[in-house]
mmCIF file of C-alpha atoms and ligand atoms in Angstrom:
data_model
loop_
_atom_site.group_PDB
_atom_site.id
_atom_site.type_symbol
_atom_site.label_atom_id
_atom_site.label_comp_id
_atom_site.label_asym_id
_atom_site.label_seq_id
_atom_site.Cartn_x
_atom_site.Cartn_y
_atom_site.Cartn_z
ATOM 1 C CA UNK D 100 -7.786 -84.253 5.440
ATOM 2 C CA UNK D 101 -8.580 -80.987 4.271
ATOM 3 C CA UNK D 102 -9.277 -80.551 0.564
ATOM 4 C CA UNK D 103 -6.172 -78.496 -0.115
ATOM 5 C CA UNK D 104 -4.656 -80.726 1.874
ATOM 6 C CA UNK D 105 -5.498 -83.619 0.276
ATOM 7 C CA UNK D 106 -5.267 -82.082 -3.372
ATOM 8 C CA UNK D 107 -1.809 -81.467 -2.639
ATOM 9 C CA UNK D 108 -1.137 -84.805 -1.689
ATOM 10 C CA UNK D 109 -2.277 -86.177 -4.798
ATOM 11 C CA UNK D 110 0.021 -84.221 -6.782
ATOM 12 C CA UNK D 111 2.407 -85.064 -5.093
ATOM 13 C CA UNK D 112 1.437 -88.926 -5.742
ATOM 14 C CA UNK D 113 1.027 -88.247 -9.437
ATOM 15 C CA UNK D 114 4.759 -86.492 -9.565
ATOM 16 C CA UNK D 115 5.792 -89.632 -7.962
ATOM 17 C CA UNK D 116 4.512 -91.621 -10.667
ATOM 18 C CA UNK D 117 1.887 -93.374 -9.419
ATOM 19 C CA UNK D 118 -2.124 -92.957 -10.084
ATOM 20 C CA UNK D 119 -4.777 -91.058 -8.038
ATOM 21 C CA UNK D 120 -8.258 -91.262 -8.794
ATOM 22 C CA UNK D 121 -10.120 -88.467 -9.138
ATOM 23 C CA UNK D 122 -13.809 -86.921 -9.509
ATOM 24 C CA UNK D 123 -14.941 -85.238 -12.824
ATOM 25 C CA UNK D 124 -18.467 -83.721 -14.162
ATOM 26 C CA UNK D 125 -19.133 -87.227 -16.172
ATOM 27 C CA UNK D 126 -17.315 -90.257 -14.456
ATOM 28 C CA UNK D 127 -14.411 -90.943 -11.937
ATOM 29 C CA UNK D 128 -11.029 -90.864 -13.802
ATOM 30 C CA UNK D 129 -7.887 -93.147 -13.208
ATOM 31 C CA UNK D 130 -5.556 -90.890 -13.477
ATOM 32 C CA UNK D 131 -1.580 -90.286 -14.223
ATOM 33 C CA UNK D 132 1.103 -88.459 -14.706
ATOM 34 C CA UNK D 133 0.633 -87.711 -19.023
ATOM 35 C CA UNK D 134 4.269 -87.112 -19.491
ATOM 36 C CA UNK D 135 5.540 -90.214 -17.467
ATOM 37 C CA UNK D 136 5.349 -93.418 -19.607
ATOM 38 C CA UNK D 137 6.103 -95.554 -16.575
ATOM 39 C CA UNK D 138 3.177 -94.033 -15.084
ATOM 40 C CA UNK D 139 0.782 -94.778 -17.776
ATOM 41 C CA UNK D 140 1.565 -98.173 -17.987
ATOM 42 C CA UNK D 141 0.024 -98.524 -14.323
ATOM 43 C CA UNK D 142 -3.064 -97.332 -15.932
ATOM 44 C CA UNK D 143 -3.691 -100.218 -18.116
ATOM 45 C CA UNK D 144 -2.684 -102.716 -15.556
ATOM 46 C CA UNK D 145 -4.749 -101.656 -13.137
ATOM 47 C CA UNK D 146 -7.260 -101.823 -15.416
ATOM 48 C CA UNK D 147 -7.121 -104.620 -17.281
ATOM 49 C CA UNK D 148 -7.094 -102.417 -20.538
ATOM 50 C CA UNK D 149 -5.376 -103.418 -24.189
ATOM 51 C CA UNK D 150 -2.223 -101.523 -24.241
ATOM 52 C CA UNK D 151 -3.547 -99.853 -27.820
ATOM 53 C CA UNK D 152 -6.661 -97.925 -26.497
ATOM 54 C CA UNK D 153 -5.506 -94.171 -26.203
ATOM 55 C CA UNK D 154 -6.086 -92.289 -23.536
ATOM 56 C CA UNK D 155 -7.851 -89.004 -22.684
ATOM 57 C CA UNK D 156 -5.578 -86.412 -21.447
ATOM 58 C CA UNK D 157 -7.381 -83.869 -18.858
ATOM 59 C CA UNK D 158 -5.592 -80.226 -18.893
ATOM 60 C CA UNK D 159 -6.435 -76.980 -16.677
ATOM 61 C CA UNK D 160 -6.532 -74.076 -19.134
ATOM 62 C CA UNK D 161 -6.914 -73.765 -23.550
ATOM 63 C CA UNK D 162 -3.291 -72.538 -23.266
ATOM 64 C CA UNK D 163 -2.249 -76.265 -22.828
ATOM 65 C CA UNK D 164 -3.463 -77.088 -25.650
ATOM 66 C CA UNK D 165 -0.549 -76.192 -27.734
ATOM 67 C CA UNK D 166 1.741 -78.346 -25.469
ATOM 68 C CA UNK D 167 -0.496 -81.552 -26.337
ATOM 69 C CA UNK D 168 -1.489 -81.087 -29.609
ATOM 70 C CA UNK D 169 -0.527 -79.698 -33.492
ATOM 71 C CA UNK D 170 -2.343 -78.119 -35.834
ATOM 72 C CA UNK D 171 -5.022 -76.819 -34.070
ATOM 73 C CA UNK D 172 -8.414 -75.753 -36.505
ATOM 74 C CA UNK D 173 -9.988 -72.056 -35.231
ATOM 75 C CA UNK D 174 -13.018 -74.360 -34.294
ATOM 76 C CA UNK D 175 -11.164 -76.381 -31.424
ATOM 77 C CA UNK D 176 -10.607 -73.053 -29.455
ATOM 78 C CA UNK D 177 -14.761 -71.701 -30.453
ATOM 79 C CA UNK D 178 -15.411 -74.957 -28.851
ATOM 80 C CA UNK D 179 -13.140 -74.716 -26.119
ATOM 81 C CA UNK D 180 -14.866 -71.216 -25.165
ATOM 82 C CA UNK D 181 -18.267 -72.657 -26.113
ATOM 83 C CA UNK D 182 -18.069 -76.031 -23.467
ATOM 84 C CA UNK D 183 -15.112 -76.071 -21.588
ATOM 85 C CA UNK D 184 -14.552 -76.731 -18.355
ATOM 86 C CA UNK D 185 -17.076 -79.439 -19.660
ATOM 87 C CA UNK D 186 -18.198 -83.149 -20.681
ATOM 88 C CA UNK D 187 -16.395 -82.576 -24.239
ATOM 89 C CA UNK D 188 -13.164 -84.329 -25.633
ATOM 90 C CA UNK D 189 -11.640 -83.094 -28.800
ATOM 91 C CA UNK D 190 -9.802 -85.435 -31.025
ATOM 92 C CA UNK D 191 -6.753 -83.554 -32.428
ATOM 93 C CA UNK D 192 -3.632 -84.290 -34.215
ATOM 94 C CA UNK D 193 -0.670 -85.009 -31.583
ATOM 95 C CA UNK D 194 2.205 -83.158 -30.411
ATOM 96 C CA UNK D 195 5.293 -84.502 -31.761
ATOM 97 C CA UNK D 196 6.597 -85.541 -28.142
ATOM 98 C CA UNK D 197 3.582 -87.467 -27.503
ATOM 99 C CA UNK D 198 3.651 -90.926 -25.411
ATOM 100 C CA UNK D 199 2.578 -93.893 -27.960
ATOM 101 C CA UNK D 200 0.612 -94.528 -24.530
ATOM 102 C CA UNK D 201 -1.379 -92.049 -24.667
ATOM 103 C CA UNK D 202 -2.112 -91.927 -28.548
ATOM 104 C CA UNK D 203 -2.837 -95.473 -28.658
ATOM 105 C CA UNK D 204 0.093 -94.908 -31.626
ATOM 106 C CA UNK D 205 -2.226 -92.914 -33.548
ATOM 107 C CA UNK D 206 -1.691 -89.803 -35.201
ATOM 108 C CA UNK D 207 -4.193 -87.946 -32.764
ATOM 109 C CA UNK D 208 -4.929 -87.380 -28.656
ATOM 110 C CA UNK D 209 -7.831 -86.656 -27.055
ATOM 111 C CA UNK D 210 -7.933 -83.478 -24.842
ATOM 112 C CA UNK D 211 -10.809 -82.158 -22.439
ATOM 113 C CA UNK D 212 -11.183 -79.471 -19.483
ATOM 114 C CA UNK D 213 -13.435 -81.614 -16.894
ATOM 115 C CA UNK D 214 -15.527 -79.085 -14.805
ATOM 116 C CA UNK D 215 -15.527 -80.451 -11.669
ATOM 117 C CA UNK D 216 -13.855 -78.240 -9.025
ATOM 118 C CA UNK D 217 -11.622 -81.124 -7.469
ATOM 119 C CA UNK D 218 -10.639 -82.184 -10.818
ATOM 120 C CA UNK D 219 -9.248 -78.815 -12.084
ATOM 121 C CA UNK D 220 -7.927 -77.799 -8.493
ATOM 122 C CA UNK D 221 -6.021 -81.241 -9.116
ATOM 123 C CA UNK D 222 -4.938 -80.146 -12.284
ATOM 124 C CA UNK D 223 -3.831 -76.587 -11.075
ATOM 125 C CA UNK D 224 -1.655 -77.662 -8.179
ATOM 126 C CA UNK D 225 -0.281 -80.168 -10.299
ATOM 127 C CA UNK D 226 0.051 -78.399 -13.391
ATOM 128 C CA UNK D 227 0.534 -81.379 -16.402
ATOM 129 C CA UNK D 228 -1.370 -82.619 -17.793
ATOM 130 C CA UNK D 229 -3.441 -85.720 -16.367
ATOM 131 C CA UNK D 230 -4.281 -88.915 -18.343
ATOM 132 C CA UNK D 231 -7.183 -90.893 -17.374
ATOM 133 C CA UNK D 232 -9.914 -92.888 -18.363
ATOM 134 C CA UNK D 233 -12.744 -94.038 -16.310
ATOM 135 C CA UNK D 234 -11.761 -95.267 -13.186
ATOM 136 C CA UNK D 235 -13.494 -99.003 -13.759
ATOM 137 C CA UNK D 236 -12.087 -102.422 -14.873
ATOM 138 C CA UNK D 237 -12.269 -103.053 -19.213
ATOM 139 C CA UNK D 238 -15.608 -103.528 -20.090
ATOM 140 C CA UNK D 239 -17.191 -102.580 -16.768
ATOM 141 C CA UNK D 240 -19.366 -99.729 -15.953
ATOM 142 C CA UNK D 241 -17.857 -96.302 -14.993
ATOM 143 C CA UNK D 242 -17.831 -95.133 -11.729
ATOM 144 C CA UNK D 243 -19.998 -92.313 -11.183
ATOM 145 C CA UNK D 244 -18.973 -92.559 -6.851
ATOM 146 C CA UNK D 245 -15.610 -93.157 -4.738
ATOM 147 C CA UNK D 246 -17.213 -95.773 -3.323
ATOM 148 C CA UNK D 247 -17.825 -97.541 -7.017
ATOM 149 C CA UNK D 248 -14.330 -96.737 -8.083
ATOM 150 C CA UNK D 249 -13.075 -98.350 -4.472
ATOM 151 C CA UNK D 250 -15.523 -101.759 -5.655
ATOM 152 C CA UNK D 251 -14.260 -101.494 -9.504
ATOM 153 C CA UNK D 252 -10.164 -101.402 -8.617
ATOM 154 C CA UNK D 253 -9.680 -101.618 -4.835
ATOM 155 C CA UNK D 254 -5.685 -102.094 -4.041
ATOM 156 C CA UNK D 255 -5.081 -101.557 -8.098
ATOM 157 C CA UNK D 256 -5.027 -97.462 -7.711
ATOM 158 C CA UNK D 257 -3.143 -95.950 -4.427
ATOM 159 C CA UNK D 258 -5.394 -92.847 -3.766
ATOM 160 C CA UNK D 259 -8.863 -91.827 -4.647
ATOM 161 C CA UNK D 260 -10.112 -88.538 -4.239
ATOM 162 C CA UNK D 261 -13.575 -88.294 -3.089
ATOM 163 C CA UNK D 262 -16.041 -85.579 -5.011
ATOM 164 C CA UNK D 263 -19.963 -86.864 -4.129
ATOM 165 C CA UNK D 264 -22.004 -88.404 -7.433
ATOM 166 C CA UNK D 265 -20.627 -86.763 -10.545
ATOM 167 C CA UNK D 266 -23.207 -84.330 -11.939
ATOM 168 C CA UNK D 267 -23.751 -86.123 -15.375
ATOM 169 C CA UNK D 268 -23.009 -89.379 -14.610
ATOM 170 C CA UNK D 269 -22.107 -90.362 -18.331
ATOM 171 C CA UNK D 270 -18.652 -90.464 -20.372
ATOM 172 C CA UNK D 271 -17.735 -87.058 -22.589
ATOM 173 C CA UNK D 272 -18.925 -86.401 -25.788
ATOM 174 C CA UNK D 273 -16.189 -87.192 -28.003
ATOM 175 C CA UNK D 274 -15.747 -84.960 -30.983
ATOM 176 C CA UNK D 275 -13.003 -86.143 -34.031
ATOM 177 C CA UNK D 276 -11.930 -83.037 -35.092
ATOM 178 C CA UNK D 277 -8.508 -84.369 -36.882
ATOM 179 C CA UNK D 278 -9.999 -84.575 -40.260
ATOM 180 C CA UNK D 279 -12.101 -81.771 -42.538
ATOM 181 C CA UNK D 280 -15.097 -82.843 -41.212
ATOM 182 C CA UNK D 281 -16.442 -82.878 -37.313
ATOM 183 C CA UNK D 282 -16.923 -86.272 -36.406
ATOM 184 C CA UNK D 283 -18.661 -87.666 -33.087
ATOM 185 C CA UNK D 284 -16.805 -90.682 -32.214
ATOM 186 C CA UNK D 285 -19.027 -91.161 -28.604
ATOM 187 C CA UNK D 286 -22.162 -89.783 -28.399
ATOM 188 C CA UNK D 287 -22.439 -88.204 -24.417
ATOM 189 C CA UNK D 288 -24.920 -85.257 -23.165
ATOM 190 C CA UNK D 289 -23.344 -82.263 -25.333
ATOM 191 C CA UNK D 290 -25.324 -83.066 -28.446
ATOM 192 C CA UNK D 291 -24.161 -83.159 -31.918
ATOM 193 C CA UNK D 292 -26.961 -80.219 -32.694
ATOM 194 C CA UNK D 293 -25.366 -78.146 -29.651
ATOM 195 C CA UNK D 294 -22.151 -78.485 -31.343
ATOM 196 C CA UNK D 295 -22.961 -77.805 -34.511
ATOM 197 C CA UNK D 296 -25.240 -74.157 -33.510
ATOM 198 C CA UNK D 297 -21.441 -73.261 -32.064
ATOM 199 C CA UNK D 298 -19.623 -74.312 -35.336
ATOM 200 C CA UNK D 299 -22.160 -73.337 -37.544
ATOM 201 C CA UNK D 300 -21.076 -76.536 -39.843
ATOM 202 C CA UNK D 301 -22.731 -79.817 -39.796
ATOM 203 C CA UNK D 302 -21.356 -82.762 -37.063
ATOM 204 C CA UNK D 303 -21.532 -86.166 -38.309
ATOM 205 C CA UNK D 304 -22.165 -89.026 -35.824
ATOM 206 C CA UNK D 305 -19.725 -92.153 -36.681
ATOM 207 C CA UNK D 306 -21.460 -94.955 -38.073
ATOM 208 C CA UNK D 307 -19.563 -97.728 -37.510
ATOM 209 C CA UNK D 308 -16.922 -96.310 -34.658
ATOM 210 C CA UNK D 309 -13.105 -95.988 -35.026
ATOM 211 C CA UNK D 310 -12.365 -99.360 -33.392
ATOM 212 C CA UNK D 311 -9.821 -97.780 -31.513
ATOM 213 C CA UNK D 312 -12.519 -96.070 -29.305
ATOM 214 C CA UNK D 313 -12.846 -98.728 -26.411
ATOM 215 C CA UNK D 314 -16.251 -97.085 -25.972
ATOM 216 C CA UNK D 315 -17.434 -98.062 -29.173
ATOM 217 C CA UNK D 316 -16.565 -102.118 -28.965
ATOM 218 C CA UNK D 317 -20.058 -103.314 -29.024
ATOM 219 C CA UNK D 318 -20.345 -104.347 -25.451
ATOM 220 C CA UNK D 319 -18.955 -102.293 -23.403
ATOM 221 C CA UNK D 320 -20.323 -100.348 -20.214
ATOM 222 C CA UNK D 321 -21.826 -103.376 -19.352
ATOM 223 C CA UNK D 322 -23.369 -104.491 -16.047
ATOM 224 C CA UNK D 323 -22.761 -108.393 -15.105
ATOM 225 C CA UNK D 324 -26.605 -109.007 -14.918
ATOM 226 C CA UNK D 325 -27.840 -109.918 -18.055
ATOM 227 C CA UNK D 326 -29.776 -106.590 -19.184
ATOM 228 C CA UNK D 327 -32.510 -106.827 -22.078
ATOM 229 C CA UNK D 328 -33.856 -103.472 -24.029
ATOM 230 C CA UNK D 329 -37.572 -103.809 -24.392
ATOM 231 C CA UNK D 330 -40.361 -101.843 -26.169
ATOM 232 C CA UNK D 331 -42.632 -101.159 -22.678
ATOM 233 C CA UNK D 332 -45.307 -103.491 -24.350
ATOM 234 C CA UNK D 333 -43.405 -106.328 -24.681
ATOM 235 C CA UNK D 334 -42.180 -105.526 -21.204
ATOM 236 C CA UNK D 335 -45.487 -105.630 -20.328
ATOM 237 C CA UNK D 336 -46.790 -108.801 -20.796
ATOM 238 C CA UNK D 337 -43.529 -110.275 -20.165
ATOM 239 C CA UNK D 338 -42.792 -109.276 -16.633
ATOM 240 C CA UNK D 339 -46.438 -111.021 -16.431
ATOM 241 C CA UNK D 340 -45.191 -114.669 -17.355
ATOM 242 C CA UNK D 341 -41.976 -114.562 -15.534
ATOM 243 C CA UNK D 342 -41.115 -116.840 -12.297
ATOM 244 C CA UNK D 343 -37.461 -115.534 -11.687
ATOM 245 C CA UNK D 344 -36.611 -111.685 -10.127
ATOM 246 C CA UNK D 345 -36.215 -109.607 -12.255
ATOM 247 C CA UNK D 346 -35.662 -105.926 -12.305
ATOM 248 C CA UNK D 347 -37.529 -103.499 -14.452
ATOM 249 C CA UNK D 348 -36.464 -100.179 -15.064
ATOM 250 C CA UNK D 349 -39.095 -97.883 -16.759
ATOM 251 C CA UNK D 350 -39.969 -93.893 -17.341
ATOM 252 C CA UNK D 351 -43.616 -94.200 -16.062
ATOM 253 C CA UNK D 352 -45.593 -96.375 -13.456
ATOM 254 C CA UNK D 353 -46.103 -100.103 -13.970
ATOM 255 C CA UNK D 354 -47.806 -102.070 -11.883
ATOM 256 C CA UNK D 355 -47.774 -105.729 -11.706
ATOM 257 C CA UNK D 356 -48.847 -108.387 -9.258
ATOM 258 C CA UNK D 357 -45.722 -110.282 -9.670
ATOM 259 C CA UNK D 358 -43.948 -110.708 -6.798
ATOM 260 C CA UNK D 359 -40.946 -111.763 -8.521
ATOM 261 C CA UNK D 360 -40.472 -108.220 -10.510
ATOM 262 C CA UNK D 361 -39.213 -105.343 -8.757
ATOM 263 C CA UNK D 362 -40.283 -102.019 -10.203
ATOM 264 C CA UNK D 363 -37.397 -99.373 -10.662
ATOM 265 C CA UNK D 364 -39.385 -95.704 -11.524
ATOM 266 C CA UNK D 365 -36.566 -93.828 -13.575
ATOM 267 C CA UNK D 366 -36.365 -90.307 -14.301
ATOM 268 C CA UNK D 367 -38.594 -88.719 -16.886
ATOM 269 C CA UNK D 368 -35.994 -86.905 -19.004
ATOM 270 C CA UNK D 369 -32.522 -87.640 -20.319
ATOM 271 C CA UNK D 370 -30.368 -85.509 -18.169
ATOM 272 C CA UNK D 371 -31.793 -86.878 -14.579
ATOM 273 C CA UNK D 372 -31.874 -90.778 -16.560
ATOM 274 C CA UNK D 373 -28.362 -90.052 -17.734
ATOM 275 C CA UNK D 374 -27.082 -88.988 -13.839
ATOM 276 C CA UNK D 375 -28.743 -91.687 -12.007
ATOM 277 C CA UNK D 376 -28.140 -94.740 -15.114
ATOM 278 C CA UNK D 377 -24.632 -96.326 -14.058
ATOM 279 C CA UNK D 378 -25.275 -95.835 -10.048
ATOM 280 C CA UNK D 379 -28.766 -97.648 -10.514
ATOM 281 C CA UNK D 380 -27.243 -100.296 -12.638
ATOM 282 C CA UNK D 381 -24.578 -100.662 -10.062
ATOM 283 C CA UNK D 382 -26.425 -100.898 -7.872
ATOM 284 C CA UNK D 383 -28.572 -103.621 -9.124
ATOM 285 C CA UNK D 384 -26.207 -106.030 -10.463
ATOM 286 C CA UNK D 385 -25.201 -106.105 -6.486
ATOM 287 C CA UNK D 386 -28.529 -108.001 -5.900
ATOM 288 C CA UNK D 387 -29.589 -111.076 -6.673
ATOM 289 C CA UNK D 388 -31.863 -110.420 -10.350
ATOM 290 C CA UNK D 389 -31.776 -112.888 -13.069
ATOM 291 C CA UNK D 390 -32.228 -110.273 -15.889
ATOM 292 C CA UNK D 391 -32.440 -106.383 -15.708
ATOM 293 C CA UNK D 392 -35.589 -105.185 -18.186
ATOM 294 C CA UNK D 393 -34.913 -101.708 -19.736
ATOM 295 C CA UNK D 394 -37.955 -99.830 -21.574
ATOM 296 C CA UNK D 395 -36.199 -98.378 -24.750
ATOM 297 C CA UNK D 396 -35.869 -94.695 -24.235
ATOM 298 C CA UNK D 397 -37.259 -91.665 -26.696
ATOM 299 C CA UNK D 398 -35.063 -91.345 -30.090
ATOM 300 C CA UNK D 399 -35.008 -87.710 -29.684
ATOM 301 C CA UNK D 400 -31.085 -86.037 -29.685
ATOM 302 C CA UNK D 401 -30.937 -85.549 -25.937
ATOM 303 C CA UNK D 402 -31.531 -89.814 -25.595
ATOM 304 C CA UNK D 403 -28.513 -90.477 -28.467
ATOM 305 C CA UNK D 404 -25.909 -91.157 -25.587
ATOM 306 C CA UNK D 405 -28.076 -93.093 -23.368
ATOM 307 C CA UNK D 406 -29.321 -94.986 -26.223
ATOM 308 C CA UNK D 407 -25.733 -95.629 -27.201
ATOM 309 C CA UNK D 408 -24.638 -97.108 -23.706
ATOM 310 C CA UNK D 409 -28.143 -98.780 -23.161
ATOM 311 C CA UNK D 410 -27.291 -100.685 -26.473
ATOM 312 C CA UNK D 411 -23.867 -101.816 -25.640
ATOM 313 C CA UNK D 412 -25.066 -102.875 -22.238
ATOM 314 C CA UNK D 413 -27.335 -105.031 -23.705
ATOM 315 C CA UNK D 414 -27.294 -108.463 -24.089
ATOM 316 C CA UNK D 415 -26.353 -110.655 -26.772
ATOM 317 C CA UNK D 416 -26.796 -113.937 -27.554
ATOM 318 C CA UNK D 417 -23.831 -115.469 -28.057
HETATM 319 O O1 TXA N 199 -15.897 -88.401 -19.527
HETATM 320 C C1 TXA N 199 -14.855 -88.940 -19.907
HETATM 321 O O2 TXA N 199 -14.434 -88.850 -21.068
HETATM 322 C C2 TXA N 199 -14.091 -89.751 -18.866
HETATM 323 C C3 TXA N 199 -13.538 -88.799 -17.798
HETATM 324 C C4 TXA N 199 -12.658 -89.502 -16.798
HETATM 325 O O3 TXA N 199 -12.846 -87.747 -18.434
HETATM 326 N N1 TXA N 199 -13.036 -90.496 -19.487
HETATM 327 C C5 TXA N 199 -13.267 -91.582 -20.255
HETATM 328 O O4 TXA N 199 -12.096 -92.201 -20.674
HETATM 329 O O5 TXA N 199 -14.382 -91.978 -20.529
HETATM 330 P P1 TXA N 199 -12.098 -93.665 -21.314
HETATM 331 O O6 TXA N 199 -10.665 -93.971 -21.569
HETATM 332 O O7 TXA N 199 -12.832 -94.596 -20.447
HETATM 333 O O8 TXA N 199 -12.817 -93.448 -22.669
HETATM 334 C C6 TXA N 199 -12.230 -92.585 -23.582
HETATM 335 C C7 TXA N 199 -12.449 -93.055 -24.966
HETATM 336 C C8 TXA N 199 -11.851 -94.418 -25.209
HETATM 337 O O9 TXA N 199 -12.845 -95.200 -25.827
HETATM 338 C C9 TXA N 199 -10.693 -94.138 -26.124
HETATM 339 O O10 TXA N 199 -10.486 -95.199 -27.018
HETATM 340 C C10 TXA N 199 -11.134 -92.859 -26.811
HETATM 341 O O11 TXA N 199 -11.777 -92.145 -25.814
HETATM 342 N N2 TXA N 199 -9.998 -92.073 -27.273
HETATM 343 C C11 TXA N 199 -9.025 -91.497 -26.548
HETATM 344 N N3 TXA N 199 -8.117 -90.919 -27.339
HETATM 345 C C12 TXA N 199 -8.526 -91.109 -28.601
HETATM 346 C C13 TXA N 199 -8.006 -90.777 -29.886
HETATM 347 N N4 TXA N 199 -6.859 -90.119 -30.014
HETATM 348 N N5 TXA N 199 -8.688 -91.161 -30.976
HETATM 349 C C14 TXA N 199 -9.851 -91.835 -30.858
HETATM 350 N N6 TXA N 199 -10.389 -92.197 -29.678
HETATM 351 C C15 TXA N 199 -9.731 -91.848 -28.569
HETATM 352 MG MG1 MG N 200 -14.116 -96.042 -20.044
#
């Protein structure tokens, strides 16, 4: 199928109520139909998701904003110029009209312009808005590929539009801006010092995350191989001792005479190790390691959201 063709029959699919998946700049999105609550219910089912996490809702143009949301502060719109289309979500209070679905039955919806061209041609022949979250099971990594969203839900969602590797390859920066003061509720590669030199006030990063942010349960994003953060020392002389495979992923060279460790050379700098994290870790958990080894990345701002999905990867004793 062409890819008019094919955007049109997604639409179509989405009017009818039922979900498409679809590429984005960050991750794959299970999408539907925002203003059908029927619709939206297929979303959690086919994902295996609580009923009370909200849901993003993706729109084509600012002007939509008003449709979704109330209240609106002068700095939504500065942002809206300054990011979107673009891996931002805004946290706003509701429309009146709003489906409990979406808002999670919260006071507030999330709202974001995704810049990938076959997301917003989606949204432009279909005109509604679109709610989606990642396109993976609860819990799971997001697919950054058709072919990972075909492995996370299969049968579950009845199209999936295909757009190559998404371009970031992590989840939106989400950005509370509901209250006085700008909050980031998920850390993701538009920093909170990028936001703030648009705003020209301060952005606080939540401490302890609204719980209602699925993305901030404390293991989420997680592959099924047990993964372990390391300091590269400790990695070091513990790949030495170890008689299982294992998987290392560092930021420079490491050699070892271990047969049983397999070296994985990641990227040197946070927006290349953010685009090739989930596809790697996908990749991964398809073969047969006992543990995935992660060196700890730099604390600089332009790590914070790889840190933050490193961390809930990680494994905890239980
Ligand atoms: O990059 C992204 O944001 C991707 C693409 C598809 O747009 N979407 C995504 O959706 O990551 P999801 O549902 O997997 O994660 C969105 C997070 C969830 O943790 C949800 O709880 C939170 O956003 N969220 C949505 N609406 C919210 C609201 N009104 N208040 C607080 N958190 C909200
Ligand atoms: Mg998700």
């Amino acid at each position: 199928m062409l890819l008019a063709e094919s955007i049109n029959y997604a639409a179509k699919i989405l009017r009818a109520g039922e979900l498409v998946a679809f590429p984005t700049e960050t991750v794959y999105g299970l999408g539907a139909d925002a203003s059908q609550p029927e619709a939206l219910k297929k979303i959690f089912i086919a994902k295996q998701r609580p009923m009370d996490h909200p849901l993003i809702v993706h729109i084509s143009t600012v002007l939509q904003l008003s449709i979704w949301a109330r209240e609106i502060p002068p700095l939504a719109f500065q942002l809206a110029e300054a990011f979107w289309p673009g891996p931002l979500t805004l946290i706003l209070k509701k429309s009146l009209a709003v489906s409990d679905l979406i808002t999670g039955h919260q006071d507030t919806i999330g709202l974001r312009i995704p810049a990938h061209p076959v997301a917003l041609a989606l949204l432009k022949n279909f005109g509604g808005g679109i709610a989606a979250p990642s396109a993976n099971r609860f819990g799971r990594i997001s697919p950054t590929s058709a072919e990972a969203v075909r492995e996370e839900l299969g049968e579950a969602v009845d199209l999936i539009l295909e757009g190559g590797d998404c371009e970031v390859g992590l989840e939106s920066t989400i950005l509370d801006l509901s209250n006085d003061v700008p909050v980031i509720l998920r850390p993701g590669m538009i920093t909170a010092q990028q936001i703030a030199a648009v705003i020209k006030i301060p952005v606080l990063l939540a401490q302890k995350n609204a719980p209602r942010v699925s993305g901030s349960l404390e293991s989420h994003y997680a592959p099924q191989t047990k993964m372990i953060l390391m300091e590269r020392e400790e990695l070091i002389s513990y790949v030495e001792k170890i008689n299982f495979p294992v998987a290392v992923l560092v930021r420079k060279p490491l050699s070892t005479k271990n047969k049983s460790v397999q070296v994985i050379l990641m990227p040197e700098d946070a927006k290349n190790y953010a685009h090739d994290l989930y596809r790697i870790l996908r990749e991964l958990d398809h073969r047969s390691f006992n543990e995935l080894l992660v060196e700890r990345v730099p604390l600089t701002s332009d790590w914070i959201a790889i840190t933050d999905r490193l961390k809930r990867a990680n494994f905890k004793v239980p």
